[in-house]
Coordinates of C-alpha atoms in Angstrom, one line a residue:
X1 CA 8.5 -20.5 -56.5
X2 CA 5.3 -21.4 -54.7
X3 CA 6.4 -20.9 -50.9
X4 CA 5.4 -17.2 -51.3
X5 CA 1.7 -18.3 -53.0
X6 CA -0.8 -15.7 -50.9
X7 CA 1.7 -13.1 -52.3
X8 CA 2.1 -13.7 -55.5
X9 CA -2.0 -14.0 -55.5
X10 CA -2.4 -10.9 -53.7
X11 CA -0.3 -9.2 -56.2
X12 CA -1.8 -10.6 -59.2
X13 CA -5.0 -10.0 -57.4
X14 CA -3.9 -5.9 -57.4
X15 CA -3.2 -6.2 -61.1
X16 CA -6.8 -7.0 -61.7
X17 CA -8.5 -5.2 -59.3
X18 CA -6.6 -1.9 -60.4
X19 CA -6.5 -2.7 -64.2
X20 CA -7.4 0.3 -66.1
X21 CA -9.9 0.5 -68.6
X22 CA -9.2 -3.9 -69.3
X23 CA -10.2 -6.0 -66.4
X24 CA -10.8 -8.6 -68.4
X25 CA -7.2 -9.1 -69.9
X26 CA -5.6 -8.4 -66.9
X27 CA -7.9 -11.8 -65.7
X28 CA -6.9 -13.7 -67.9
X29 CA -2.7 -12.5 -68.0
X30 CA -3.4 -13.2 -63.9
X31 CA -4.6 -16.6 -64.6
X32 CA -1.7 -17.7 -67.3
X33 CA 0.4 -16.0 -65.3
X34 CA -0.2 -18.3 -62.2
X35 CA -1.2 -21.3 -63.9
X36 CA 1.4 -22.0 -67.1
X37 CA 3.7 -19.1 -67.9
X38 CA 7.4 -20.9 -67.0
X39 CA 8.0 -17.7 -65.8
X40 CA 5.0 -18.0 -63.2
X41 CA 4.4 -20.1 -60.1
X42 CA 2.6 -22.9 -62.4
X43 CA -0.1 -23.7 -59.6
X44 CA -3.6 -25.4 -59.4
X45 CA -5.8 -22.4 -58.3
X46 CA -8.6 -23.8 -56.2
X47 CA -11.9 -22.3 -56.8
X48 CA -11.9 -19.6 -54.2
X49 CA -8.6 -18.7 -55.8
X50 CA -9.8 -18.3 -59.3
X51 CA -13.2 -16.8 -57.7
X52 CA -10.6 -14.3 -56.0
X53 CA -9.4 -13.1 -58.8
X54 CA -12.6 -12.9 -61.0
X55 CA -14.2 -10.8 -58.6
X56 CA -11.1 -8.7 -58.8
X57 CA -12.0 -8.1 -62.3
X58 CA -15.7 -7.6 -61.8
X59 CA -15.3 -5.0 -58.9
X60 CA -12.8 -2.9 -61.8
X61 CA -16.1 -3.4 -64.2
X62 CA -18.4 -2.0 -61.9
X63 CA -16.1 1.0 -61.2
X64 CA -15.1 1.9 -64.7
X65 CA -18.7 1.3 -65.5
X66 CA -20.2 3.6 -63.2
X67 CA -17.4 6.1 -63.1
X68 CA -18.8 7.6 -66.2
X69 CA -22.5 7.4 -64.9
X70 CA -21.1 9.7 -62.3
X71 CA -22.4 13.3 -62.4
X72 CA -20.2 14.6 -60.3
X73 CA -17.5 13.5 -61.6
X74 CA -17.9 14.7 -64.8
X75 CA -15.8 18.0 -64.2
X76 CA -12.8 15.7 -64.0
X77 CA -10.1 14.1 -66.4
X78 CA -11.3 10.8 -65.6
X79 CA -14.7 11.4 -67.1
X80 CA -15.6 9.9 -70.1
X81 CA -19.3 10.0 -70.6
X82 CA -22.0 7.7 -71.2
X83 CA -20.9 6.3 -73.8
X84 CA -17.9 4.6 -72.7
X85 CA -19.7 3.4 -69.9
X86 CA -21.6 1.6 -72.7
X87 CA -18.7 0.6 -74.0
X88 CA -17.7 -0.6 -70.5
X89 CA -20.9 -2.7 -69.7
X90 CA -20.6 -4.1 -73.2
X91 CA -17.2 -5.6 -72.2
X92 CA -18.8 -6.5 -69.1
X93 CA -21.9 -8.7 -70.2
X94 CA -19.1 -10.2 -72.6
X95 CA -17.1 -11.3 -70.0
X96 CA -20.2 -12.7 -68.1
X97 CA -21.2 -14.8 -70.9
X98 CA -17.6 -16.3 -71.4
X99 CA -17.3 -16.9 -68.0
X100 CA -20.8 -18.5 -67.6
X101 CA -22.1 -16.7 -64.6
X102 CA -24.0 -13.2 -63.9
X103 CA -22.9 -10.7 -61.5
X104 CA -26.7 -8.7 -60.9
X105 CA -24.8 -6.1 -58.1
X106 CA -23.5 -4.6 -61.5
X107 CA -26.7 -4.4 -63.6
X108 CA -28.3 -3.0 -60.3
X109 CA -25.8 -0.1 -60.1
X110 CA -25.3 0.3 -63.2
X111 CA -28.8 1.0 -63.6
X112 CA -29.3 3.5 -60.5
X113 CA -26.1 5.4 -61.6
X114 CA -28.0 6.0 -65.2
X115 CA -31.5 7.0 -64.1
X116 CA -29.7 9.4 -61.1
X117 CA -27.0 10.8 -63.8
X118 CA -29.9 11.6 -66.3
X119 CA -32.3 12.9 -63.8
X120 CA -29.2 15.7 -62.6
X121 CA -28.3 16.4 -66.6
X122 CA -31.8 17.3 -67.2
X123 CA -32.3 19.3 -64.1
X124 CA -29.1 21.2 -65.0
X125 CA -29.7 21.3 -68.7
X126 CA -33.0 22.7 -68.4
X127 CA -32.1 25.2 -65.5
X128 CA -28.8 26.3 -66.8
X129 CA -29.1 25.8 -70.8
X130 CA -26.2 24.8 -70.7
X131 CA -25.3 22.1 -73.5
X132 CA -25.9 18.3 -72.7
X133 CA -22.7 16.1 -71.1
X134 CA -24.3 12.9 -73.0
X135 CA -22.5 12.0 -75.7
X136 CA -24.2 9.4 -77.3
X137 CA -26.9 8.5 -79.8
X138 CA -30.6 8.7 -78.1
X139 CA -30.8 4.9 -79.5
X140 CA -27.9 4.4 -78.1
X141 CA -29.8 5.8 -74.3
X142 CA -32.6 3.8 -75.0
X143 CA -30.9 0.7 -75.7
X144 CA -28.6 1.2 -72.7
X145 CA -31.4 2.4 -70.6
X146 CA -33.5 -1.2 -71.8
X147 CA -30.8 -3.2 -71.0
X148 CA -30.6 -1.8 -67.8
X149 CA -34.2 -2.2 -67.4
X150 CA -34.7 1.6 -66.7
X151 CA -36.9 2.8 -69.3
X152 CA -39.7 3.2 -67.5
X153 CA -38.2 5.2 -64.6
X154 CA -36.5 7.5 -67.0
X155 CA -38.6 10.6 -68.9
X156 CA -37.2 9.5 -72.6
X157 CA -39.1 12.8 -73.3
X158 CA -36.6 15.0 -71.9
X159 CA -34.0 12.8 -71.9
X160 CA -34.0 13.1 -75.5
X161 CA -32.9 16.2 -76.1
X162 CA -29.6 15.4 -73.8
X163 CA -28.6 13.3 -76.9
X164 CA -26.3 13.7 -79.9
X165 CA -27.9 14.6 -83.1
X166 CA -26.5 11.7 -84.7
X167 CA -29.2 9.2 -84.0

């Protein structure tokens, strides 16, 4: 089973990078997969191997976290709103912490997407009057936005009244 190795790694590596809305399980399905399922190769991944495929899953995170800090993609079926991207980054710094390492490239942008989605929502909002696209607590914002470190280039003022009038 192991003479075809690079392609059974590039195709686990596909299943990662292109899992959906679960990076992390598709990981760790990749990694059992490889390493003990009888049905699998049963191989000693090297480090660049495993690094590979972890980077697979953290390139998915970044995507499906800043797909919804998209503005312009928020006329389309993929769109889910701020809120799932907090759901997203959630899973994300999760993943960091049982994996022991920090990937900063996804705080950065992550953080950029936010404060450029929010600035075009309230230019919009304000201009059009048109309701708000954010669709989540203004806690919820502001503990996102902290996180993120972005409070400070964000105008909370304004921003507020994006927000759901649950919290």
């Amino acid at each position: 089973m192991n003479t075809n190795l690079p392609e059974i790694l590039e195709n686990e590596w596909y299943l990662v990078r292109y899992s959906g809305e679960t990076p992390e399980i598709a990981f760790h399905a990749a990694i059992y997969h490889l390493t003990e399922d009888n049905e699998g190769p049963r191989v000693q991944l090297s480090q660049s191997q495993y690094d590979m495929l972890q980077n697979a899953a953290v390139d998915r995170f970044l995507e499906i976290i800043v797909r919804d800090l998209l503005h312009k993609n928020s006329t389309t079926t993929m769109y889910r709103g701020i809120c799932r991207s907090i759901v997203n980054y959630q899973r994300f710094r999760n993943f960091c912490e049982r994996q022991q390492r920090e990937w900063p490239e996804v705080h950065e942008k992550a953080a950029t997407a936010l404060c450029a989605f929010l600035e075009t929502e309230c230019e919009i909002v304000k201009n059009s009057g048109r309701a708000s696209l954010v669709n989540c607590t203004c806690r919820e914002l502001k503990d996102f936005a902290d996180e993120l470190g972005v409070t400070t280039r964000i105008c909370f003022d304004t921003a507020e009244k994006l927000c759901v009038q649950n919290g």
